[in-house]
CSV table of C-alpha atoms in Angstrom, one decimal:
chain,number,residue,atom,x,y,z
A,48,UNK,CA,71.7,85.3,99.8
A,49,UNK,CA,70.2,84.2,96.5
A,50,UNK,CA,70.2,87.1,93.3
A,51,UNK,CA,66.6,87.7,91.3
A,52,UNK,CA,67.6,85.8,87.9
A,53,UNK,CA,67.7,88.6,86.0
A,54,UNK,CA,70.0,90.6,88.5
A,55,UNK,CA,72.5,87.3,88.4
A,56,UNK,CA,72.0,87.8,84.1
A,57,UNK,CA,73.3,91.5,84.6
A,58,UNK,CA,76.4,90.7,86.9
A,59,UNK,CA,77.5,88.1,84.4
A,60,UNK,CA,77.1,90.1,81.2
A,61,UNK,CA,79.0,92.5,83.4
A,62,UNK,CA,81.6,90.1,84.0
A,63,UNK,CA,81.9,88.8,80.5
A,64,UNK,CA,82.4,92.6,79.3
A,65,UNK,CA,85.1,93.1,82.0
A,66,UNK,CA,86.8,90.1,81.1
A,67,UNK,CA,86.9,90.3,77.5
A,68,UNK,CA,88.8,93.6,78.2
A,69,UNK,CA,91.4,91.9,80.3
A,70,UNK,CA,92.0,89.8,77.6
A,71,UNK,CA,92.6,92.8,74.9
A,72,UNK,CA,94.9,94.8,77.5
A,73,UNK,CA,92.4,96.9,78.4
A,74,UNK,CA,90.4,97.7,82.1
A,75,UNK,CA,87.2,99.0,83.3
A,76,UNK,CA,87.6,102.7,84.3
A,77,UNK,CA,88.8,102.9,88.0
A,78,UNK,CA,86.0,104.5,90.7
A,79,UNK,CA,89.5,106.1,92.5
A,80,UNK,CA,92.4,108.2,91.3
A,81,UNK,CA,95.9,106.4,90.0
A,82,UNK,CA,98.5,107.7,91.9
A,83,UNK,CA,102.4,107.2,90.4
A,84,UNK,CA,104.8,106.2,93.3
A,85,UNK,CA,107.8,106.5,91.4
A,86,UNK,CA,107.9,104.0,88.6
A,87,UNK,CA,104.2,102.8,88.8
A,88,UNK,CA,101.1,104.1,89.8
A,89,UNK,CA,98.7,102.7,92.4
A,90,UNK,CA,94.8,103.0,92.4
A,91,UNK,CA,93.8,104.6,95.5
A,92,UNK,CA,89.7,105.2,96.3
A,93,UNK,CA,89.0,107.8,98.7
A,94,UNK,CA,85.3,108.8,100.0
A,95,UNK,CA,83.9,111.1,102.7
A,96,UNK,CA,85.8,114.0,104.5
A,97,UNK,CA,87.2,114.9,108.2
A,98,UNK,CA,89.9,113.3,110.2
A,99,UNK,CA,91.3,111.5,111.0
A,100,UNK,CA,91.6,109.3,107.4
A,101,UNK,CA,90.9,105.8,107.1
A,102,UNK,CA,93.1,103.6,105.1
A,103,UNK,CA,92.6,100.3,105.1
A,104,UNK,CA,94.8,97.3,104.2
A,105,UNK,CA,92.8,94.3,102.3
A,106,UNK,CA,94.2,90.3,103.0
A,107,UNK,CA,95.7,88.4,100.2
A,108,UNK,CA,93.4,88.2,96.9
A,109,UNK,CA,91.2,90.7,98.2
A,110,UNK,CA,90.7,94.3,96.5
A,111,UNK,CA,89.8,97.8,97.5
A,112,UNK,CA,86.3,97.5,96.4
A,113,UNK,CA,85.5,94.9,98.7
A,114,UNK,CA,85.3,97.2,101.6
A,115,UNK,CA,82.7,99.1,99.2
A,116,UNK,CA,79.5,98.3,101.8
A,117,UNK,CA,82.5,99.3,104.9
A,118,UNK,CA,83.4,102.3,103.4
A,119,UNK,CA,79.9,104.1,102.2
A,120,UNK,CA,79.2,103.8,105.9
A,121,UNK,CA,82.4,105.7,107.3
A,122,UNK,CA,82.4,108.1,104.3
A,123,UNK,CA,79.6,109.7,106.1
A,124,UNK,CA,81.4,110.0,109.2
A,125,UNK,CA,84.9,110.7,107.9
A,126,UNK,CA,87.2,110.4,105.0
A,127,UNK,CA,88.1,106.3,104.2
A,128,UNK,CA,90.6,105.0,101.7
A,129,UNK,CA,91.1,102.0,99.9
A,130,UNK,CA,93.6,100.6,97.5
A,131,UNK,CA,94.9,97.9,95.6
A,132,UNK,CA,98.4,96.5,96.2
A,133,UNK,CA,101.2,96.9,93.4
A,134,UNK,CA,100.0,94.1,90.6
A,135,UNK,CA,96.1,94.1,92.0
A,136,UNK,CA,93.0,95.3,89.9
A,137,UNK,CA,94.1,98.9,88.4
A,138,UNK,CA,97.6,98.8,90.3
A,139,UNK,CA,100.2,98.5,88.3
A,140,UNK,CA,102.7,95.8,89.4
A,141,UNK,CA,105.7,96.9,91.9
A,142,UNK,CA,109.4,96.1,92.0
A,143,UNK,CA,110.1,93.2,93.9
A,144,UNK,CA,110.1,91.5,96.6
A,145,UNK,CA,107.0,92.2,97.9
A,146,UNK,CA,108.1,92.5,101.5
A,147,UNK,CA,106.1,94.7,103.6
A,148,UNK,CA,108.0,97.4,104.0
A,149,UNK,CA,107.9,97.5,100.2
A,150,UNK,CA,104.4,97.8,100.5
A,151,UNK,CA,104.3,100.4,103.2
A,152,UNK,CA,106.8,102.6,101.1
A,153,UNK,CA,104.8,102.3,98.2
A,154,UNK,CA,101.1,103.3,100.5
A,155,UNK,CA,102.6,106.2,102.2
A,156,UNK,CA,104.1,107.2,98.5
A,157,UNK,CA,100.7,107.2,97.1
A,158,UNK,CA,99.0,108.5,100.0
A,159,UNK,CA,101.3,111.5,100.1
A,160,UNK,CA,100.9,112.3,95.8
A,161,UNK,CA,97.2,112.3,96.8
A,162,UNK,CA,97.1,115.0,99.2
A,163,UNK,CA,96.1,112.5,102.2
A,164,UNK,CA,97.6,113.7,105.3
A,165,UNK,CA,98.7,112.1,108.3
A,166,UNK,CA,97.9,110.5,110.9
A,167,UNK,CA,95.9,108.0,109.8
A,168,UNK,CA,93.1,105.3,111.4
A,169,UNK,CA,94.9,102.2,109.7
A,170,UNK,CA,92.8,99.3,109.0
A,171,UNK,CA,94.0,95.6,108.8
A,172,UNK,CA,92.3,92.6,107.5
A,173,UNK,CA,93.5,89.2,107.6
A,174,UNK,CA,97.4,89.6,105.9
A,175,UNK,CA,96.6,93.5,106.2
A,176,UNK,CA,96.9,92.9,109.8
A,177,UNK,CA,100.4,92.2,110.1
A,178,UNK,CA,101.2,94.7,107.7
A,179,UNK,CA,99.7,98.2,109.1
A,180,UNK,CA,102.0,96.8,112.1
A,181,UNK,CA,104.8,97.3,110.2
A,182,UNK,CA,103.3,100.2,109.2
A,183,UNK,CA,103.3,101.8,112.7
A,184,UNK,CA,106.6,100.8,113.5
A,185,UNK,CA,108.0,102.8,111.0
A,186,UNK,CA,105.9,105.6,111.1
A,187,UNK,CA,104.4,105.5,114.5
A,188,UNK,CA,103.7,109.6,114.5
A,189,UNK,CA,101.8,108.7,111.2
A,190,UNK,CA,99.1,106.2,113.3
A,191,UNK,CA,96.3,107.8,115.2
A,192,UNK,CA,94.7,104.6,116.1
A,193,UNK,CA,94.0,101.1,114.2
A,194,UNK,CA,91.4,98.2,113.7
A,195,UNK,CA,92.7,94.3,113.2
A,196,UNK,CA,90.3,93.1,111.2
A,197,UNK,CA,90.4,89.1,112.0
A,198,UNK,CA,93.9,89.5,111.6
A,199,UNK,CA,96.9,87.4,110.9
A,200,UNK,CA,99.3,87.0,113.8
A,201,UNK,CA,102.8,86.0,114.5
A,202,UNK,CA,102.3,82.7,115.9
A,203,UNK,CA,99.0,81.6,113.6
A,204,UNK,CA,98.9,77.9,112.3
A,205,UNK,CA,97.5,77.1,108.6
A,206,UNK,CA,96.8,73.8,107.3
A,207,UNK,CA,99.0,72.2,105.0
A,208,UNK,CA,98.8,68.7,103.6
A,209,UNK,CA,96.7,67.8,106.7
A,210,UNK,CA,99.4,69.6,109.4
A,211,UNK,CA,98.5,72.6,111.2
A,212,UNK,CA,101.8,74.9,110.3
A,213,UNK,CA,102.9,78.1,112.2
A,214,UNK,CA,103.0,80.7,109.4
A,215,UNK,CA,107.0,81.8,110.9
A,216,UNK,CA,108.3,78.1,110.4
A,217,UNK,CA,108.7,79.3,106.3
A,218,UNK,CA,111.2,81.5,108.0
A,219,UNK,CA,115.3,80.9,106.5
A,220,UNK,CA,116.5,84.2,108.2
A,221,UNK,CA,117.4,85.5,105.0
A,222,UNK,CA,117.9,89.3,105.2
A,223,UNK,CA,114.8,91.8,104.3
A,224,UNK,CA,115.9,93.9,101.5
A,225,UNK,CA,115.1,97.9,102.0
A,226,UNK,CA,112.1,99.3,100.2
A,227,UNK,CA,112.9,100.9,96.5
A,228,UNK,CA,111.1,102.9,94.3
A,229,UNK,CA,110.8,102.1,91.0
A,230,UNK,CA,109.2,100.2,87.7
A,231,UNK,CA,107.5,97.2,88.6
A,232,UNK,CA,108.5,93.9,86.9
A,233,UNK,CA,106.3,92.8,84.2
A,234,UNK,CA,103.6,90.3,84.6
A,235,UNK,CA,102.5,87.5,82.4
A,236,UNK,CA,100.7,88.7,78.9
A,237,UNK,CA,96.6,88.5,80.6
A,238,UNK,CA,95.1,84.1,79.8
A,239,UNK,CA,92.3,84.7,77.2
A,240,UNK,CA,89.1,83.0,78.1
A,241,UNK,CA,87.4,81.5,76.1
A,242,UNK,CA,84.4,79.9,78.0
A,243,UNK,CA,81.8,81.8,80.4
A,244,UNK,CA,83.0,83.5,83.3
A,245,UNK,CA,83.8,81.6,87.1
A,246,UNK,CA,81.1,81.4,89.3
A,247,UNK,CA,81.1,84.1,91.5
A,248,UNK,CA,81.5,83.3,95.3
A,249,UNK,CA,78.2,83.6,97.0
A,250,UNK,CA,80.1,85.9,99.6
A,251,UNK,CA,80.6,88.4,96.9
A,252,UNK,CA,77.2,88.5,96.0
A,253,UNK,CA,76.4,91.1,99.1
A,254,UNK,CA,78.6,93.8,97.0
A,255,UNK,CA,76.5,96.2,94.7
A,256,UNK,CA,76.1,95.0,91.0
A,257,UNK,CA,79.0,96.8,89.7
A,258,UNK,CA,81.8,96.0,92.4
A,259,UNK,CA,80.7,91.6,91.6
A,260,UNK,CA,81.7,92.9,87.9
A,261,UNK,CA,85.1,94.2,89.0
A,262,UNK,CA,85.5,91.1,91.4
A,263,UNK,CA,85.5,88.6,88.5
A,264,UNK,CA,87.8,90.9,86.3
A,265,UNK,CA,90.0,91.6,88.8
A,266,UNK,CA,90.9,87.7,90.1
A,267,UNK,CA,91.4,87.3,86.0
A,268,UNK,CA,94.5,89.5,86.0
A,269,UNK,CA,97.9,87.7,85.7
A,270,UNK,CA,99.8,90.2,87.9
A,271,UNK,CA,97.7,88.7,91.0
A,272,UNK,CA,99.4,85.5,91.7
A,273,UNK,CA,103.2,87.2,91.4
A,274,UNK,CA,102.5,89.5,93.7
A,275,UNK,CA,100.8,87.6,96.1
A,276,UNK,CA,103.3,84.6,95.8
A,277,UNK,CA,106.3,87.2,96.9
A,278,UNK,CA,104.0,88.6,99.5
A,279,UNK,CA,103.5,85.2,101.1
A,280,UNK,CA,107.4,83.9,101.0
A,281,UNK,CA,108.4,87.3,102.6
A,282,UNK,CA,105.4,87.1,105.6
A,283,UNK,CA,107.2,84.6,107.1
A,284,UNK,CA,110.5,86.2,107.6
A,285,UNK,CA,108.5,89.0,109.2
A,286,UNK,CA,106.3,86.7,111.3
A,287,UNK,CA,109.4,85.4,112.7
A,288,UNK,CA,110.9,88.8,113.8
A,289,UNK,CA,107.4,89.5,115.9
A,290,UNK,CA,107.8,86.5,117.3
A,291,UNK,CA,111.1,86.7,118.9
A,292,UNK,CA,110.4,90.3,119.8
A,293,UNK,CA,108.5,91.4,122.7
A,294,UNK,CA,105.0,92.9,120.9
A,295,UNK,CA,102.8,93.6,123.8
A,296,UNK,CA,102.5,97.8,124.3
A,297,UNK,CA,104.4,98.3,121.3
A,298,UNK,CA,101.3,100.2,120.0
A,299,UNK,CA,101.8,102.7,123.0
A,300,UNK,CA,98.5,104.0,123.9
A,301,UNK,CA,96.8,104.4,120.6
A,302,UNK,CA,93.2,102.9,120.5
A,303,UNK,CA,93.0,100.0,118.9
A,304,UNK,CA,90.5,97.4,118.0
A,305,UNK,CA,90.5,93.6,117.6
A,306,UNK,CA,87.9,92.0,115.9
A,307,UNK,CA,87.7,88.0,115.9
A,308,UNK,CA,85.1,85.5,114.1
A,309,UNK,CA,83.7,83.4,116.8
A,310,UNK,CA,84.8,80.3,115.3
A,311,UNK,CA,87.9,78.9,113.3
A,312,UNK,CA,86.4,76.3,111.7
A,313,UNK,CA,89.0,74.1,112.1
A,314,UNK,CA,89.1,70.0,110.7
A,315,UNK,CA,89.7,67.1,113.7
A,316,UNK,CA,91.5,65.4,111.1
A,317,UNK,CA,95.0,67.1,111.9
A,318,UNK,CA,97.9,66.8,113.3
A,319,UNK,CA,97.0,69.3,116.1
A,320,UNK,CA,93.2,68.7,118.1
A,321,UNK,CA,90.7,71.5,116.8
A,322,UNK,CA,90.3,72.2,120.7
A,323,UNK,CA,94.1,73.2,120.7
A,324,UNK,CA,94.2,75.0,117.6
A,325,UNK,CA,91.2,77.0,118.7
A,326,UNK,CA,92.5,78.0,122.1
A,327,UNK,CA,96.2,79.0,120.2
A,328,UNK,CA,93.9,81.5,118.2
A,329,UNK,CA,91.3,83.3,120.4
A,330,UNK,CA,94.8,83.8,122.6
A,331,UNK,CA,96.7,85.3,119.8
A,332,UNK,CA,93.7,87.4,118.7
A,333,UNK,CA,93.6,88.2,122.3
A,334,UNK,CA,97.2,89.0,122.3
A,335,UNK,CA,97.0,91.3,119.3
A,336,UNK,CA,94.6,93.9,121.6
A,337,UNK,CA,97.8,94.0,124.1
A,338,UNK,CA,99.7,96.2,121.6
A,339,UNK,CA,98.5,99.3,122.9
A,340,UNK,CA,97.9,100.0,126.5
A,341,UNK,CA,93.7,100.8,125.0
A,342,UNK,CA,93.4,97.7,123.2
A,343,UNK,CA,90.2,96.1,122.8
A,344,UNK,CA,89.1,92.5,121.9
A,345,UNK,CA,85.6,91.8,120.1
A,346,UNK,CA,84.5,88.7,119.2
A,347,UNK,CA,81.7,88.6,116.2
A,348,UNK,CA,79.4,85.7,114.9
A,349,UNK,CA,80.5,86.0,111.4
A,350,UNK,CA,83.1,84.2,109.1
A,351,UNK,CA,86.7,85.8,108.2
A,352,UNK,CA,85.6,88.0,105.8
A,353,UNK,CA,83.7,90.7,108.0
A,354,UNK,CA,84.1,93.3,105.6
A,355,UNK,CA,81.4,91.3,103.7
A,356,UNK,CA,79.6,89.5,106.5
A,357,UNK,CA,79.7,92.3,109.1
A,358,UNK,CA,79.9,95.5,107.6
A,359,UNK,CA,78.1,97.4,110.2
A,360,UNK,CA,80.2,96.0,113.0
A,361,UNK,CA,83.4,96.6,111.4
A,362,UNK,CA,81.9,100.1,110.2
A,363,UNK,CA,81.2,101.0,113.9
A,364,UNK,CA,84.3,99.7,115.2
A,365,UNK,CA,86.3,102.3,113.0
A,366,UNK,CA,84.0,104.8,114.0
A,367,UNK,CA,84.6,104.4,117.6
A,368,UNK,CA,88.6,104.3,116.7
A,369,UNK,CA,87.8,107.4,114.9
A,370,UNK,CA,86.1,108.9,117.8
A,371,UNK,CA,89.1,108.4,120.3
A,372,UNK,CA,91.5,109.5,117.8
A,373,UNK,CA,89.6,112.5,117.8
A,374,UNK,CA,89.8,113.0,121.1
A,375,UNK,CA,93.5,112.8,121.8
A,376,UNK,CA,93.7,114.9,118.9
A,377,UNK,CA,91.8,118.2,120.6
A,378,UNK,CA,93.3,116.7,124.6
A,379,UNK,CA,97.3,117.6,122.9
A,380,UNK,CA,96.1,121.0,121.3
């Protein structure tokens, strides 16, 4: 997708203005509401109305208004949320660790100061994935249903230095600390830039004008990397615990929907044959559907980032989740 020149002009001069306020201490106006969770507050964006609500879960170094083209489409079907983790665009950062019950504390905190009720159509992309499953399994009356959205799983492999690595083997076994409310540590006074902005990744370009602008500010901040650093050491220690427990029905009958990318795009110059690797994932995607009894597995023609790439698919596989929620709501009544 190639911009007009003078559309590409606007989103830079956007991005410049954006940026130049990062570097004063300063931030463009949030499009949600900032909701304190006891110590910080957390930006949460909430569109549409009816039940059950979405909330969705973004993957690592992804923000709420990247669902932007997702959620105008549910909004007019039913109310959506997004947010931004503890240290991402308008969210202050969090106490640490960033483990995921940390996170899930902090969601259901700001959820609850909102006025957003239970239960909720949880939404999972990518490192999301794994942690609306933690989600459920602490609240599992709060879940009504839940879309994977090319998500992580238990058993995944990523490459490092040219080996295919299971994302559990970072596991020690150290003990999870419990969730705390409370200020969040401070992050690194904002870089100054002093050149023109990053290019903007083509696959941002599909987001209105205005959510581009808030893409470049928001990868500026120095809260990012913390948080995401203590996010990733603490995954694999939960990884680890799916692994060695038995996940399949643990969902109960809720519906549910998987949604894979056709194709993992992985290099035949590792330690494990693309072939392999490629099986391991369509079977853990496939694996992901057998948490609830009414799973379902999809497979799109898109990349990993189907918010972006797939909007309508994803927009009408949370409808349908929706629907059924629905539906066991009025069959208990």
């Amino acid at each position: 997708m190639v911009l007009p020149r003078r559309r590409r002009a606007s989103v830079v001069l956007l991005a410049l203005l954006l940026l130049s306020r990062a570097a004063s201490g300063s931030s463009p106006d949030p499009p949600g509401r900032m909701a304190d969770v006891g110590g910080h507050r957390i930006h949460v964006d909430c569109r549409g109305t009816g039940g059950p609500t979405v909330v969705v879960e973004s993957g690592l170094g992804d923000f709420s208004f990247d669902w932007a083209l997702v959620q105008s489409k549910v909004a007019t079907r039913t109310r959506i949320c997004t947010y931004d983790r503890a240290g991402y665009a308008w969210s202050e950062p969090g106490p640490m660790p960033r483990t995921f019950d940390q996170l899930n504390l902090e969601l259901r905190d700001a959820l609850a100061k909102l006025g957003e009720t239970p239960p909720f159509v949880l939404v999972g992309h990518s490192f999301g994935g794994p942690v609306v499953r933690n989600f459920a399994a602490l609240s599992p009356s709060d879940v009504a249903g839940m879309v994977l959205v090319d998500s992580v799983f238990e058993d995944q492999r990523v490459t490092i230095q040219g080996k295919a690595v299971r994302l559990r083997e970072g596991a020690t076994g150290k003990p999870i600390p419990p969730p705390r409310r409370g200020p969040g540590e401070s992050a690194p006074p904002p870089r100054v830039e002093t050149g023109p902005p990053p290019a903007l990744d083509p696959l941002y370009r599909r987001l209105p004008e205005r959510e581009q602008g808030f893409q470049m500010w928001a990868q500026s901040l120095p809260g990012l990397q913390q948080a995401e650093n203590s996010q990733r050491e603490w995954s694999s220690e939960y990884f680890e615990r799916m692994h060695a427990a038995p996940s399949r029905g643990t969902l109960g009958a809720i519906p549910l929907i998987v949604l894979t990318r056709a194709r993992g795009g992985y290099s035949d110059k590792l330690d494990v044959p693309a072939a392999e690797l490629e099986r391991e994932r369509l079977a853990g995607q496939s694996s992901l559907a057998a948490l609830s009894t009414r799973g379902r597995h999809v497979v799109l023609e898109c990349g990993h980032n189907m918010e972006l790439e797939a909007p309508e698919e994803v927009a009408r596989a949370i409808e349908d989740v929706v629907n059924k929620a629905r539906a066991d709501s009025k069959s208990v009544r």
